Amino acid sequence: MVVMFLTREADVCEELASRLKDEGYIVSVFSSDKSFFSALEKSPSSVDVLCIDYSFFDHFSFNIFSYLKENSLLIPVVFYNNPHPLREDLSLSWQMQNKSLFPEAMQKTDEKQFALFCTKLYELVTDTTLCEHISLLASPRYFDKEVMKPHHLFSVERFKIKHSLGPVKIRLFQKLFENHDSSVSAESLCRYVWDSYTERNKKTLYAYIHDLRECCREENDFVMDIVRTGKEMYRLVFAKRESAVLHSIRAREAFERKRYLFEGRKSVEASIEDYGGLELFT
């Protein structure tokens, strides 16, 4: 399905668009009504759903459904941040609103696909990582896309399927993932996974950590690793790959400013890596 957003909160909708694209949707985001309607009128037959910020228009003086009917733009409209229905009724309200106010559009729409889209959009706008940033659905807060924490974007279930991990290994990974902000002792990990702490369990734990490291290093969208932070202490560290590239550049710049501290070191690249350290993941 092809989806067009018209919004006052472009950063939030770009994130929504990104997640919808992961589900196979084709999405574009507009923050100007002029460019939105211009793009729509050029190829109306190729657009399946219009997602519009409820606050974009004065609903007493402008009726988007009437406008679309008058201009033969028969495309369902979803006010993704409509504050009036109860939050749990959003998906159903989007469908019922189009059936009652815009039946002409629904006659040309695959209702099953539209219902699936409404369900997926509902899951996204009510996701705790986004809902608090969407105006009218929650108290307004500043949304900074640059500091979106990578663990919010990471799917443990997808990681499990991709690497064919068994129940014990994924349980171990889940424990490290849940404690990504801190180090976890080998004893805690053993007791969490096997309810006991023995030499045999420790050896199995080390083998599993080695296997999970290999899985982490095969990830394309994230830079991930399981690092030893002390004696028998481990921590899962990760960042979005683009953030890692940015960090590498900053580490190099910082190294150049402090080059005199590293004179005499055998490898400049090693020095830069040391200077960057684990700050990438903190």
Tab-separated table of C-alpha atoms in Angstrom:
chain	number	residue	atom	x	y	z
A	1	MET	CA	0.000	0.000	0.000
A	2	VAL	CA	1.060	3.581	-0.701
A	3	VAL	CA	0.629	5.971	2.235
A	4	MET	CA	0.977	9.774	2.392
A	5	PHE	CA	1.388	11.692	5.674
A	6	LEU	CA	0.524	15.362	6.158
A	7	THR	CA	1.788	16.532	9.532
A	8	ARG	CA	3.116	19.313	11.734
A	9	GLU	CA	5.502	16.862	13.439
A	10	ALA	CA	7.710	15.652	10.605
A	11	ASP	CA	10.374	13.958	12.751
A	12	VAL	CA	7.845	11.734	14.509
A	13	CYS	CA	6.122	10.830	11.247
A	14	GLU	CA	9.445	10.073	9.578
A	15	GLU	CA	9.987	7.520	12.329
A	16	LEU	CA	6.470	6.155	11.777
A	17	ALA	CA	7.191	6.017	8.038
A	18	SER	CA	10.427	4.139	8.634
A	19	ARG	CA	8.677	1.483	10.697
A	20	LEU	CA	5.848	1.173	8.177
A	21	LYS	CA	8.407	0.721	5.395
A	22	ASP	CA	9.856	-2.195	7.364
A	23	GLU	CA	6.399	-3.787	7.062
A	24	GLY	CA	6.358	-3.333	3.270
A	25	TYR	CA	4.438	-0.059	2.957
A	26	ILE	CA	5.500	2.750	0.620
A	27	VAL	CA	5.365	5.970	2.642
A	28	SER	CA	6.049	9.668	2.074
A	29	VAL	CA	5.816	12.507	4.606
A	30	PHE	CA	4.774	16.122	3.901
A	31	SER	CA	4.708	19.099	6.243
A	32	SER	CA	3.182	21.509	3.701
A	33	ASP	CA	-0.439	21.157	2.589
A	34	LYS	CA	0.443	22.752	-0.752
A	35	SER	CA	3.101	20.153	-1.588
A	36	PHE	CA	0.907	17.380	-0.146
A	37	PHE	CA	-2.098	18.129	-2.372
A	38	SER	CA	0.140	18.876	-5.359
A	39	ALA	CA	1.742	15.428	-5.091
A	40	LEU	CA	-1.637	13.797	-4.482
A	41	GLU	CA	-3.315	15.385	-7.512
A	42	LYS	CA	-0.494	14.263	-9.811
A	43	SER	CA	-1.147	10.553	-9.211
A	44	PRO	CA	-4.244	10.019	-7.036
A	45	SER	CA	-4.830	6.489	-8.308
A	46	SER	CA	-1.492	5.311	-6.919
A	47	VAL	CA	-2.233	6.390	-3.317
A	48	ASP	CA	-4.114	4.059	-0.956
A	49	VAL	CA	-4.309	5.923	2.378
A	50	LEU	CA	-3.934	9.520	3.575
A	51	CYS	CA	-2.667	9.913	7.151
A	52	ILE	CA	-3.306	13.434	8.387
A	53	ASP	CA	-2.404	15.318	11.547
A	54	TYR	CA	-5.727	16.145	13.236
A	55	SER	CA	-4.438	19.596	14.177
A	56	PHE	CA	-3.461	20.529	10.626
A	57	PHE	CA	-6.879	21.906	9.645
A	58	ASP	CA	-9.654	23.864	11.322
A	59	HIS	CA	-12.354	21.194	11.141
A	60	PHE	CA	-15.149	23.776	11.491
A	61	SER	CA	-14.109	25.678	8.356
A	62	PHE	CA	-12.538	22.905	6.279
A	63	ASN	CA	-13.895	19.402	5.781
A	64	ILE	CA	-11.218	17.178	4.277
A	65	PHE	CA	-13.772	14.534	3.248
A	66	SER	CA	-15.872	17.084	1.320
A	67	TYR	CA	-12.773	18.512	-0.333
A	68	LEU	CA	-11.608	15.077	-1.502
A	69	LYS	CA	-15.094	14.187	-2.819
A	70	GLU	CA	-15.378	17.460	-4.742
A	71	ASN	CA	-12.008	16.839	-6.369
A	72	SER	CA	-12.661	13.147	-7.094
A	73	LEU	CA	-9.852	12.078	-4.778
A	74	LEU	CA	-11.522	9.003	-3.358
A	75	ILE	CA	-8.891	7.876	-0.857
A	76	PRO	CA	-9.530	6.880	2.792
A	77	VAL	CA	-8.374	9.367	5.424
A	78	VAL	CA	-6.856	8.464	8.798
A	79	PHE	CA	-6.366	11.142	11.456
A	80	TYR	CA	-3.485	9.278	13.083
A	81	ASN	CA	-3.575	11.472	16.229
A	82	ASN	CA	-7.325	11.970	16.566
A	83	PRO	CA	-7.791	12.742	20.291
A	84	HIS	CA	-11.532	12.074	20.482
A	85	PRO	CA	-11.892	8.265	20.469
A	86	LEU	CA	-10.573	6.269	23.392
A	87	ARG	CA	-7.040	5.236	22.539
A	88	GLU	CA	-7.928	1.541	22.417
A	89	ASP	CA	-10.697	2.347	19.878
A	90	LEU	CA	-8.482	4.257	17.431
A	91	SER	CA	-8.139	1.544	14.806
A	92	LEU	CA	-11.865	0.814	14.708
A	93	SER	CA	-12.765	4.522	14.732
A	94	TRP	CA	-10.569	5.173	11.661
A	95	GLN	CA	-12.418	2.444	9.778
A	96	MET	CA	-15.902	3.506	10.915
A	97	GLN	CA	-15.259	7.179	10.172
A	98	ASN	CA	-14.443	6.389	6.535
A	99	LYS	CA	-17.397	4.039	6.172
A	100	SER	CA	-19.825	6.674	7.478
A	101	LEU	CA	-18.321	9.906	6.102
A	102	PHE	CA	-16.523	8.672	2.999
A	103	PRO	CA	-18.311	5.577	1.606
A	104	GLU	CA	-17.294	6.590	-1.924
A	105	ALA	CA	-13.664	5.992	-0.997
A	106	MET	CA	-14.376	2.712	0.799
A	107	GLN	CA	-16.149	1.340	-2.285
A	108	LYS	CA	-12.850	1.637	-4.164
A	109	THR	CA	-10.723	0.348	-1.290
A	110	ASP	CA	-9.735	-3.169	-0.292
A	111	GLU	CA	-11.359	-3.105	3.155
A	112	LYS	CA	-9.310	-6.030	4.440
A	113	GLN	CA	-6.025	-4.333	3.529
A	114	PHE	CA	-7.245	-1.034	4.970
A	115	ALA	CA	-8.198	-2.768	8.233
A	116	LEU	CA	-4.752	-4.403	8.409
A	117	PHE	CA	-3.123	-1.017	7.859
A	118	CYS	CA	-5.223	0.579	10.605
A	119	THR	CA	-4.209	-2.207	12.985
A	120	LYS	CA	-0.514	-1.773	12.179
A	121	LEU	CA	-0.693	2.028	12.474
A	122	TYR	CA	-2.492	1.671	15.806
A	123	GLU	CA	0.316	-0.584	17.090
A	124	LEU	CA	2.880	2.039	16.085
A	125	VAL	CA	1.196	5.192	17.399
A	126	THR	CA	0.499	3.494	20.738
A	127	ASP	CA	4.023	2.106	21.030
A	128	THR	CA	5.588	3.565	24.176
A	129	THR	CA	8.670	4.737	22.243
A	130	LEU	CA	6.550	6.985	20.008
A	131	CYS	CA	3.194	7.668	21.662
A	132	GLU	CA	4.601	10.134	24.183
A	133	HIS	CA	5.956	12.232	21.296
A	134	ILE	CA	2.730	12.377	19.254
A	135	SER	CA	0.709	15.520	19.836
A	136	LEU	CA	-2.930	15.117	20.920
A	137	LEU	CA	-2.330	11.478	21.921
A	138	ALA	CA	-0.037	12.494	24.773
A	139	SER	CA	1.256	15.630	26.414
A	140	PRO	CA	3.599	17.289	23.894
A	141	ARG	CA	7.274	16.517	24.351
A	142	TYR	CA	10.270	17.412	22.271
A	143	PHE	CA	11.166	14.541	19.931
A	144	ASP	CA	14.862	14.267	19.149
A	145	LYS	CA	15.384	11.605	16.492
A	146	GLU	CA	19.151	11.722	17.064
A	147	VAL	CA	18.877	10.329	20.567
A	148	MET	CA	16.340	7.576	19.916
A	149	LYS	CA	17.854	4.761	21.943
A	150	PRO	CA	18.921	1.821	19.781
A	151	HIS	CA	17.386	-0.758	22.139
A	152	HIS	CA	13.949	0.688	21.311
A	153	LEU	CA	14.515	-0.216	17.661
A	154	PHE	CA	15.934	-3.692	18.235
A	155	SER	CA	13.788	-6.841	18.090
A	156	VAL	CA	14.956	-9.740	20.260
A	157	GLU	CA	12.448	-12.046	18.552
A	158	ARG	CA	13.846	-11.161	15.123
A	159	PHE	CA	17.390	-11.728	16.436
A	160	LYS	CA	16.343	-15.167	17.746
A	161	ILE	CA	14.821	-16.223	14.411
A	162	LYS	CA	17.655	-14.843	12.289
A	163	HIS	CA	20.344	-16.749	14.220
A	164	SER	CA	18.249	-19.858	15.021
A	165	LEU	CA	18.884	-19.515	18.754
A	166	GLY	CA	17.612	-22.175	21.125
A	167	PRO	CA	15.696	-21.430	24.332
A	168	VAL	CA	18.738	-21.372	26.634
A	169	LYS	CA	20.850	-19.071	24.459
A	170	ILE	CA	18.000	-16.655	23.835
A	171	ARG	CA	17.248	-16.611	27.588
A	172	LEU	CA	20.880	-15.661	28.203
A	173	PHE	CA	20.753	-12.982	25.500
A	174	GLN	CA	17.470	-11.620	26.903
A	175	LYS	CA	19.077	-11.186	30.323
A	176	LEU	CA	22.003	-9.257	28.820
A	177	PHE	CA	19.617	-7.197	26.676
A	178	GLU	CA	17.440	-6.247	29.646
A	179	ASN	CA	20.563	-5.098	31.508
A	180	HIS	CA	22.281	-3.357	28.581
A	181	ASP	CA	22.944	-0.260	30.716
A	182	SER	CA	25.037	-2.219	33.220
A	183	SER	CA	27.375	-5.176	33.633
A	184	VAL	CA	26.120	-8.579	34.757
A	185	SER	CA	28.226	-11.134	36.627
A	186	ALA	CA	28.801	-14.667	35.375
A	187	GLU	CA	27.218	-15.920	38.593
A	188	SER	CA	24.035	-13.889	38.024
A	189	LEU	CA	23.808	-15.136	34.453
A	190	CYS	CA	24.267	-18.770	35.497
A	191	ARG	CA	21.685	-18.547	38.249
A	192	TYR	CA	19.238	-16.811	35.862
A	193	VAL	CA	19.633	-19.461	33.156
A	194	TRP	CA	20.215	-22.675	35.167
A	195	ASP	CA	19.285	-21.761	38.778
A	196	SER	CA	22.746	-22.856	39.891
A	197	TYR	CA	26.374	-21.716	39.750
A	198	THR	CA	28.852	-24.534	39.072
A	199	GLU	CA	32.108	-24.864	37.142
A	200	ARG	CA	30.278	-26.854	34.492
A	201	ASN	CA	27.676	-24.095	34.109
A	202	LYS	CA	30.418	-21.455	33.906
A	203	LYS	CA	32.149	-23.303	31.064
A	204	THR	CA	28.849	-23.627	29.197
A	205	LEU	CA	28.146	-19.945	29.827
A	206	TYR	CA	31.484	-18.901	28.307
A	207	ALA	CA	30.805	-21.064	25.249
A	208	TYR	CA	27.347	-19.548	24.809
A	209	ILE	CA	28.690	-16.000	25.199
A	210	HIS	CA	31.243	-16.790	22.478
A	211	ASP	CA	28.446	-18.000	20.156
A	212	LEU	CA	26.269	-14.950	20.920
A	213	ARG	CA	29.212	-12.642	20.171
A	214	GLU	CA	29.456	-14.161	16.708
A	215	CYS	CA	25.737	-13.585	16.173
A	216	CYS	CA	26.039	-9.973	17.350
A	217	ARG	CA	28.874	-9.295	14.936
A	218	GLU	CA	26.771	-10.519	12.009
A	219	GLU	CA	24.104	-7.846	12.570
A	220	ASN	CA	23.843	-5.307	9.728
A	221	ASP	CA	21.762	-2.525	11.279
A	222	PHE	CA	23.526	-2.460	14.657
A	223	VAL	CA	27.088	-2.518	15.898
A	224	MET	CA	26.845	-5.079	18.697
A	225	ASP	CA	29.138	-7.019	20.990
A	226	ILE	CA	29.266	-8.696	24.381
A	227	VAL	CA	32.260	-7.269	26.228
A	228	ARG	CA	34.005	-8.351	29.407
A	229	THR	CA	33.999	-5.313	31.690
A	230	GLY	CA	35.789	-6.941	34.623
A	231	LYS	CA	36.531	-10.293	36.183
A	232	GLU	CA	33.590	-12.511	35.204
A	233	MET	CA	31.517	-9.414	34.352
A	234	TYR	CA	29.758	-8.995	30.987
A	235	ARG	CA	27.773	-6.342	29.205
A	236	LEU	CA	25.849	-6.214	25.937
A	237	VAL	CA	26.753	-3.031	24.075
A	238	PHE	CA	25.270	-1.765	20.841
A	239	ALA	CA	24.469	1.266	18.716
A	240	LYS	CA	22.811	2.027	15.407
A	241	ARG	CA	25.420	1.553	12.678
A	242	GLU	CA	25.209	5.175	11.490
A	243	SER	CA	25.802	6.311	15.084
A	244	ALA	CA	28.894	4.106	15.200
A	245	VAL	CA	30.253	5.706	12.032
A	246	LEU	CA	29.649	9.158	13.494
A	247	HIS	CA	31.392	8.130	16.703
A	248	SER	CA	34.391	6.839	14.741
A	249	ILE	CA	34.727	10.217	13.039
A	250	ARG	CA	34.482	12.051	16.362
A	251	ALA	CA	37.007	9.683	17.952
A	252	ARG	CA	39.450	10.394	15.133
A	253	GLU	CA	38.953	14.151	15.521
A	254	ALA	CA	39.455	13.877	19.289
A	255	PHE	CA	42.609	11.820	18.751
A	256	GLU	CA	44.043	14.416	16.387
A	257	ARG	CA	43.485	17.099	19.014
A	258	LYS	CA	45.295	14.973	21.630
A	259	ARG	CA	47.861	13.331	19.344
A	260	TYR	CA	50.759	14.312	21.600
A	261	LEU	CA	49.413	11.945	24.283
A	262	PHE	CA	49.874	8.983	21.972
A	263	GLU	CA	53.277	9.741	20.428
A	264	GLY	CA	55.394	6.616	20.288
A	265	ARG	CA	52.464	4.218	20.086
A	266	LYS	CA	52.980	1.476	17.482
A	267	SER	CA	49.679	1.917	15.695
A	268	VAL	CA	47.819	5.148	15.147
A	269	GLU	CA	44.653	3.210	14.289
A	270	ALA	CA	44.945	1.269	17.551
A	271	SER	CA	45.344	4.558	19.406
A	272	ILE	CA	42.221	5.962	17.825
A	273	GLU	CA	40.303	2.830	18.714
A	274	ASP	CA	41.508	3.032	22.302
A	275	TYR	CA	40.583	6.690	22.479
A	276	GLY	CA	37.070	5.945	21.287
A	277	GLY	CA	36.812	3.145	23.835
A	278	LEU	CA	33.389	2.007	24.915
A	279	GLU	CA	31.923	5.506	24.831
A	280	LEU	CA	30.221	4.471	21.613
A	281	PHE	CA	27.801	2.338	23.547
A	282	THR	CA	27.179	4.506	26.625
